[in-house]
């Protein structure tokens, strides 16, 4: 039996982009596979849950779990992998802060089911059939996982050791994390494995930002052709860079798109959305309420904009009534 | 510009000239007035003195009727104006009265939401129609006519909503716009005797005398008023007053009548023939005035 | 809901600026004005110090209402801090509405140092409005949300103690 | 500074009874017991008066005996006693900022009824303070140098007194006055109550002393237009309006006035309250200081049209007239500022029922002051419009005071000056004098005695608010008279009292531009417009802005003795700062944690004092803590939580929020 350290990958409520990001390691993936045994990776390899259950507790050195937790099955797998792993890493925005799936916390489960199975424009369902957790077919008892009322980040379900942020994380961060694991030089538990400064520090357009921008209008990316050299915020785009953890090398901004906040906040911030709000409102002009409202009208969906990757980690955790 | 109109008893009786002149000037100035259907007594004096609650109920009914139309309610009689305003105030401030009123209205399937605005024609003419528009419409300026503006007590107390409580000036401004000379008349809000002229005559009439005598002393040709009771008190007893104290001869007219004259309307249509002490013909040059 | 409102008192966390509103609250005290005891005042030097995170934290920790008091526009001890507050609050109110927090639960008031009576009025008025809205109780709500996971967690625990078995 | 803050928090907690002020409402014993069980609290006590010496010693002893490193006191407002307890901590060997105060008097016992809710509130506030104080860090007090020069704004008796006190104490003073002369309202008075000494006799020497004082720079006809900086270091711009005269050359001989092409005095004389006229060029009054004429640009033909013979130029043998004089802006640096901008009198025309402006022989009190003054427009004769002496005079009190429709406050001086005028009128004319009053307010030294003296002199006092000054006689005797209609509330009936002259005792109001002035100086106003003192009893001449003091009627109506006392107090406060040489500033400033800062520049434009700049080499924000005034606006905005405000850190505030809720 191989003595190489055992590593697992798993996905919950996610788009699959995080899985792709592992492949984005390119030739470095060989370095990884050379150094570790991947014992569980449902996306790429045919291992079964029962195989994991059969393993002794803590026999996996590290599991990188991506995706938010929305269903009972995901919850169960999170518990299982937690038990079997020495180190559990929340990998990517969804596991880290709830990600895009947690925007669903603005709606009840019933609203979502009704929309998806009845009201969605692409849906034809005259019988108004909804999936049933328990059913009988051909004499068999069938069971599917239960959808939870709210979407959770991984650490809202099980204990998490480290976080690798990003939608998806960059190969660089993954490589550094794996190297740290292999070398055993791990930072204190709970650390986000990315720098603790904001994106602006890495942004090549930082110097082009004027000191006082006092915006009278916010624009959305499709409304302008952005100057590829200048600070996007100064051009009226609500860039989340100043309030978002760096480590991505400002990759979106290099693509002339504003930062949307996928790395989550820095460690000093308790509520990413509220902090984004505070900073963006501080750059707005106006002294009268009407004037201010008119300026801020360029941000049509504050919740969706400020908590795009982390409504689960909003201090309110979602829509509360 | 359209208003609901609450005449009250006076404008259909002793104050008929007020209604006639009001209608005439409104027509001339393009203000539409629609008499409130099925209105009842405002409860002034008699009811309010005996049972305030009954007074409020009666007025709430008038207000509820008025709310069926989307217009402000015009109440030219000072007593009506005050009773309606007072009722609105008490209903807004005291839930127990409001509850009682709601109950009373329910018997007639009426409701009152507290939305209708009660307005006095002086305010409507000066502020809504506007002095500029009135000035433009003047055909016969009242040049040389010396008028003592008399507001009486009720449109400024306790709710002076559209003018100064101590020193109301809207009528002064209106009369000046008509070309009249306004006499400084510091008694403009002093009591005319009110109901006392009917009960304790010598007390009430003495109060009327003071007003008439002072207007005369200050060289006024006439007194202009906004209130049917004031007009009645001041106009009707001048013979007795002259005997009792000293001779007075002072025409007392409604401000709407003077406005009508300035707009070139004929004296008859303004009800000027109903005055006991006639307005001298010089003031109404186009028409002979019958006493 | 009925059960919860039994004996329930609204909790208001207030953030008052040192120069105007905090002083006004002191004045209300010196003038012995009586008002509802539901408010807990936290002093900031300027309403401009108010980080929207504080409002979120207060709600998350169980406040039924958050009151922010600053100097009147043009009167800020720090020239323009209150305008910065106004900008943040304008956006925050919109966001809170989207998150299902009723408008009356988060209030911005300009109260100058001389307006002790306004402190009294605002606190009483806000307390009444919160009473009418009922408890927000986010800690309770979050606990309720998480109750759905308890069954599984328990099962996982017993599993750890005994033999591995299938959950479904 | 010795500081014991290492290791775990060891907190001492003290709750004050404040006599029964707190203990009568809040169960202090229960609060102390509760606090004793909170994490980190090692001593918990309640005590009768924590601010007393034994109370403070209690803290000091406990710090030593129990090795405390944090202290919390629950008592009154920190705005009152925070400094007291910080000092006590310091004396006990603790850094003064390892202390937190809980306001359970102004914010609790004084505003709530006795009982559980008040006690529960106290516990919640205590919980928050205890949790917060554990996070406190020792801080150093910052010092700032005090520029020794002082600016005094307003040259009435308050400003004069303050300026002289400071100048006599060897300080350089700038005295700025808007009018062409100093002297203010007092210069218009004839006598002062209750001693009846001549106002000019006591004021004129002070005015001359100001003009002659080597330490006082007197700028009349000037206004403060801009104020920057902070205590100890104010930069002030003063605009000197052109009076079209070289102040250095003019000696006030008034030859130009005689030579003016206007032979008649045609323009309203402000100093004589409209009772006299003056020329376009004039000396405001004989003792005007500085004794320099002034040209009225709205009246002078040369200034209005440029087409005048300019006979004044020839008349002036000192060539002092400068028709093309321009406004001039001076920039000065001062450490402290005293505002003594005074009041205006109520406009009696706002109450038409009293006939001011419409009835002849209705005067304001200030007009009578001028009339009775020997150098006034009537050479000291009190006379009616027709030149005759009045036989009966009515003085109506509370015009624009104690009235819901105008001003609610008592103007404090009207009762006394009305009695003074009653005395003078009686003395000068022998007339019957009637005072119509609501209450007589004579609460000063010798004031009640003065009231008694007036009664003995036969001055009538009728209690009742006058309804009207009427000119409509009902009897022969009333004809040609002013009839005062009043309900005599002591006799219980309505009276009509005919008089020849009516004096309206107009009240005091804030200056019409009080709001602009207070914005300029960044101080507060009451809703009425009076400048707000820092504390009505303990800091009556201080404002909420350090280094700015107020004196005289700009703070509220008061008489000359009180004004002079306040002016002295304000000067004393300024002197105490100057003598100390520096002021200790609250260390609640903010700083950037350079390692955390991403250099996003969000904070830079937000600072009202331009204290934040960008280190272009490191690409990080830097706060100049000497300029920072500690509002924390940048901290709230910093998108990466990289700015920390001392005494108000995020962690401290979050812990307060958490603990206050349970």
PDB file of N, CA, C and O in Angstrom, chain D residues 88-123:
ATOM      1  N   UNK D  88      -8.076  59.556  38.403  1.00  0.00           N
ATOM      2  CA  UNK D  88      -7.989  58.660  39.563  1.00  0.00           C
ATOM      3  C   UNK D  88      -7.243  57.385  39.186  1.00  0.00           C
ATOM      4  O   UNK D  88      -6.394  56.899  39.944  1.00  0.00           O
ATOM      5  N   UNK D  89      -7.548  56.846  38.013  1.00  0.00           N
ATOM      6  CA  UNK D  89      -6.862  55.637  37.560  1.00  0.00           C
ATOM      7  C   UNK D  89      -5.366  55.910  37.429  1.00  0.00           C
ATOM      8  O   UNK D  89      -4.524  55.104  37.841  1.00  0.00           O
ATOM      9  N   UNK D  90      -5.066  57.057  36.861  1.00  0.00           N
ATOM     10  CA  UNK D  90      -3.674  57.404  36.633  1.00  0.00           C
ATOM     11  C   UNK D  90      -2.927  57.507  37.969  1.00  0.00           C
ATOM     12  O   UNK D  90      -1.801  57.029  38.112  1.00  0.00           O
ATOM     13  N   UNK D  91      -3.608  58.142  38.935  1.00  0.00           N
ATOM     14  CA  UNK D  91      -2.989  58.265  40.261  1.00  0.00           C
ATOM     15  C   UNK D  91      -2.758  56.897  40.881  1.00  0.00           C
ATOM     16  O   UNK D  91      -1.844  56.712  41.675  1.00  0.00           O
ATOM     17  N   UNK D  92      -3.639  55.971  40.531  1.00  0.00           N
ATOM     18  CA  UNK D  92      -3.485  54.618  41.057  1.00  0.00           C
ATOM     19  C   UNK D  92      -2.433  53.812  40.294  1.00  0.00           C
ATOM     20  O   UNK D  92      -2.219  52.645  40.585  1.00  0.00           O
ATOM     21  N   UNK D  93      -1.834  54.435  39.273  1.00  0.00           N
ATOM     22  CA  UNK D  93      -0.769  53.759  38.550  1.00  0.00           C
ATOM     23  C   UNK D  93      -1.230  53.050  37.297  1.00  0.00           C
ATOM     24  O   UNK D  93      -0.514  52.245  36.714  1.00  0.00           O
ATOM     25  N   UNK D  94      -2.446  53.370  36.866  1.00  0.00           N
ATOM     26  CA  UNK D  94      -3.008  52.703  35.693  1.00  0.00           C
ATOM     27  C   UNK D  94      -3.031  53.700  34.534  1.00  0.00           C
ATOM     28  O   UNK D  94      -3.206  54.897  34.758  1.00  0.00           O
ATOM     29  N   UNK D  95      -2.856  53.192  33.336  1.00  0.00           N
ATOM     30  CA  UNK D  95      -3.017  54.097  32.201  1.00  0.00           C
ATOM     31  C   UNK D  95      -4.458  54.601  32.200  1.00  0.00           C
ATOM     32  O   UNK D  95      -5.397  53.808  32.298  1.00  0.00           O
ATOM     33  N   UNK D  96      -4.636  55.918  32.083  1.00  0.00           N
ATOM     34  CA  UNK D  96      -5.997  56.467  32.234  1.00  0.00           C
ATOM     35  C   UNK D  96      -6.984  55.971  31.188  1.00  0.00           C
ATOM     36  O   UNK D  96      -8.187  56.122  31.373  1.00  0.00           O
ATOM     37  N   UNK D  97      -6.482  55.397  30.114  1.00  0.00           N
ATOM     38  CA  UNK D  97      -7.409  54.964  29.064  1.00  0.00           C
ATOM     39  C   UNK D  97      -7.796  53.491  29.198  1.00  0.00           C
ATOM     40  O   UNK D  97      -8.547  52.975  28.391  1.00  0.00           O
ATOM     41  N   UNK D  98      -7.291  52.862  30.244  1.00  0.00           N
ATOM     42  CA  UNK D  98      -7.753  51.507  30.555  1.00  0.00           C
ATOM     43  C   UNK D  98      -8.982  51.614  31.438  1.00  0.00           C
ATOM     44  O   UNK D  98      -9.177  50.887  32.415  1.00  0.00           O
ATOM     45  N   UNK D  99      -9.794  52.588  31.115  1.00  0.00           N
ATOM     46  CA  UNK D  99     -10.952  52.931  31.927  1.00  0.00           C
ATOM     47  C   UNK D  99     -12.153  53.105  31.006  1.00  0.00           C
ATOM     48  O   UNK D  99     -12.026  53.558  29.867  1.00  0.00           O
ATOM     49  N   UNK D 100     -13.311  52.730  31.489  1.00  0.00           N
ATOM     50  CA  UNK D 100     -14.541  52.992  30.731  1.00  0.00           C
ATOM     51  C   UNK D 100     -15.620  53.444  31.687  1.00  0.00           C
ATOM     52  O   UNK D 100     -15.721  52.958  32.818  1.00  0.00           O
ATOM     53  N   UNK D 101     -16.415  54.399  31.221  1.00  0.00           N
ATOM     54  CA  UNK D 101     -17.463  54.963  32.075  1.00  0.00           C
ATOM     55  C   UNK D 101     -18.824  54.557  31.542  1.00  0.00           C
ATOM     56  O   UNK D 101     -19.032  54.474  30.334  1.00  0.00           O
ATOM     57  N   UNK D 102     -19.739  54.300  32.450  1.00  0.00           N
ATOM     58  CA  UNK D 102     -21.099  53.917  32.063  1.00  0.00           C
ATOM     59  C   UNK D 102     -22.050  55.003  32.550  1.00  0.00           C
ATOM     60  O   UNK D 102     -22.037  55.362  33.722  1.00  0.00           O
ATOM     61  N   UNK D 103     -22.862  55.491  31.657  1.00  0.00           N
ATOM     62  CA  UNK D 103     -23.764  56.597  31.985  1.00  0.00           C
ATOM     63  C   UNK D 103     -25.109  56.033  32.454  1.00  0.00           C
ATOM     64  O   UNK D 103     -25.990  55.745  31.654  1.00  0.00           O
ATOM     65  N   UNK D 104     -25.235  55.856  33.776  1.00  0.00           N
ATOM     66  CA  UNK D 104     -26.515  55.320  34.268  1.00  0.00           C
ATOM     67  C   UNK D 104     -27.303  56.383  35.015  1.00  0.00           C
ATOM     68  O   UNK D 104     -28.294  56.075  35.671  1.00  0.00           O
ATOM     69  N   UNK D 105     -26.876  57.629  34.920  1.00  0.00           N
ATOM     70  CA  UNK D 105     -27.673  58.695  35.532  1.00  0.00           C
ATOM     71  C   UNK D 105     -28.449  59.447  34.435  1.00  0.00           C
ATOM     72  O   UNK D 105     -29.647  59.237  34.289  1.00  0.00           O
ATOM     73  N   UNK D 106     -27.752  60.246  33.627  1.00  0.00           N
ATOM     74  CA  UNK D 106     -28.436  60.996  32.570  1.00  0.00           C
ATOM     75  C   UNK D 106     -29.193  60.072  31.610  1.00  0.00           C
ATOM     76  O   UNK D 106     -30.248  60.433  31.111  1.00  0.00           O
ATOM     77  N   UNK D 107     -28.619  58.894  31.337  1.00  0.00           N
ATOM     78  CA  UNK D 107     -29.247  58.012  30.355  1.00  0.00           C
ATOM     79  C   UNK D 107     -30.099  56.918  30.993  1.00  0.00           C
ATOM     80  O   UNK D 107     -30.597  56.051  30.307  1.00  0.00           O
ATOM     81  N   UNK D 108     -30.197  56.932  32.315  1.00  0.00           N
ATOM     82  CA  UNK D 108     -30.984  55.864  32.924  1.00  0.00           C
ATOM     83  C   UNK D 108     -31.829  56.393  34.091  1.00  0.00           C
ATOM     84  O   UNK D 108     -33.016  56.675  33.925  1.00  0.00           O
ATOM     85  N   UNK D 109     -31.196  56.600  35.251  1.00  0.00           N
ATOM     86  CA  UNK D 109     -32.017  56.885  36.438  1.00  0.00           C
ATOM     87  C   UNK D 109     -32.813  58.189  36.311  1.00  0.00           C
ATOM     88  O   UNK D 109     -33.893  58.312  36.851  1.00  0.00           O
ATOM     89  N   UNK D 110     -32.273  59.138  35.579  1.00  0.00           N
ATOM     90  CA  UNK D 110     -32.983  60.411  35.462  1.00  0.00           C
ATOM     91  C   UNK D 110     -34.091  60.392  34.407  1.00  0.00           C
ATOM     92  O   UNK D 110     -34.890  61.314  34.329  1.00  0.00           O
ATOM     93  N   UNK D 111     -34.087  59.382  33.570  1.00  0.00           N
ATOM     94  CA  UNK D 111     -35.099  59.370  32.516  1.00  0.00           C
ATOM     95  C   UNK D 111     -36.070  58.190  32.625  1.00  0.00           C
ATOM     96  O   UNK D 111     -36.966  58.056  31.801  1.00  0.00           O
ATOM     97  N   UNK D 112     -35.859  57.345  33.633  1.00  0.00           N
ATOM     98  CA  UNK D 112     -36.763  56.205  33.770  1.00  0.00           C
ATOM     99  C   UNK D 112     -37.327  56.151  35.182  1.00  0.00           C
ATOM    100  O   UNK D 112     -36.767  56.725  36.120  1.00  0.00           O
ATOM    101  N   UNK D 113     -38.417  55.432  35.328  1.00  0.00           N
ATOM    102  CA  UNK D 113     -39.030  55.260  36.636  1.00  0.00           C
ATOM    103  C   UNK D 113     -38.266  54.202  37.423  1.00  0.00           C
ATOM    104  O   UNK D 113     -37.631  53.326  36.841  1.00  0.00           O
ATOM    105  N   UNK D 114     -38.344  54.283  38.760  1.00  0.00           N
ATOM    106  CA  UNK D 114     -37.680  53.255  39.570  1.00  0.00           C
ATOM    107  C   UNK D 114     -38.225  51.871  39.220  1.00  0.00           C
ATOM    108  O   UNK D 114     -39.410  51.742  38.911  1.00  0.00           O
ATOM    109  N   UNK D 115     -37.355  50.868  39.239  1.00  0.00           N
ATOM    110  CA  UNK D 115     -37.862  49.515  39.007  1.00  0.00           C
ATOM    111  C   UNK D 115     -36.922  48.677  38.176  1.00  0.00           C
ATOM    112  O   UNK D 115     -35.809  49.089  37.843  1.00  0.00           O
ATOM    113  N   UNK D 116     -37.405  47.499  37.822  1.00  0.00           N
ATOM    114  CA  UNK D 116     -36.578  46.525  37.128  1.00  0.00           C
ATOM    115  C   UNK D 116     -36.052  46.999  35.767  1.00  0.00           C
ATOM    116  O   UNK D 116     -34.874  46.799  35.463  1.00  0.00           O
ATOM    117  N   UNK D 117     -36.910  47.601  34.923  1.00  0.00           N
ATOM    118  CA  UNK D 117     -36.381  47.986  33.604  1.00  0.00           C
ATOM    119  C   UNK D 117     -35.169  48.908  33.713  1.00  0.00           C
ATOM    120  O   UNK D 117     -34.195  48.740  32.962  1.00  0.00           O
ATOM    121  N   UNK D 118     -35.198  49.850  34.660  1.00  0.00           N
ATOM    122  CA  UNK D 118     -34.060  50.762  34.812  1.00  0.00           C
ATOM    123  C   UNK D 118     -32.824  49.996  35.282  1.00  0.00           C
ATOM    124  O   UNK D 118     -31.707  50.232  34.820  1.00  0.00           O
ATOM    125  N   UNK D 119     -33.019  49.048  36.197  1.00  0.00           N
ATOM    126  CA  UNK D 119     -31.892  48.255  36.697  1.00  0.00           C
ATOM    127  C   UNK D 119     -31.359  47.335  35.592  1.00  0.00           C
ATOM    128  O   UNK D 119     -30.146  47.191  35.417  1.00  0.00           O
ATOM    129  N   UNK D 120     -32.268  46.745  34.827  1.00  0.00           N
ATOM    130  CA  UNK D 120     -31.843  45.870  33.727  1.00  0.00           C
ATOM    131  C   UNK D 120     -31.038  46.660  32.705  1.00  0.00           C
ATOM    132  O   UNK D 120     -30.041  46.182  32.165  1.00  0.00           O
ATOM    133  N   UNK D 121     -31.485  47.869  32.438  1.00  0.00           N
ATOM    134  CA  UNK D 121     -30.762  48.720  31.491  1.00  0.00           C
ATOM    135  C   UNK D 121     -29.355  49.005  32.018  1.00  0.00           C
ATOM    136  O   UNK D 121     -28.371  48.909  31.272  1.00  0.00           O
ATOM    137  N   UNK D 122     -29.279  49.313  33.310  1.00  0.00           N
ATOM    138  CA  UNK D 122     -27.967  49.584  33.903  1.00  0.00           C
ATOM    139  C   UNK D 122     -27.059  48.368  33.744  1.00  0.00           C
ATOM    140  O   UNK D 122     -25.886  48.487  33.382  1.00  0.00           O
ATOM    141  N   UNK D 123     -27.615  47.189  34.006  1.00  0.00           N
ATOM    142  CA  UNK D 123     -26.800  45.964  33.887  1.00  0.00           C
ATOM    143  C   UNK D 123     -26.304  45.784  32.459  1.00  0.00           C
ATOM    144  O   UNK D 123     -25.144  45.411  32.225  1.00  0.00           O
TER     145      UNK D 123
END
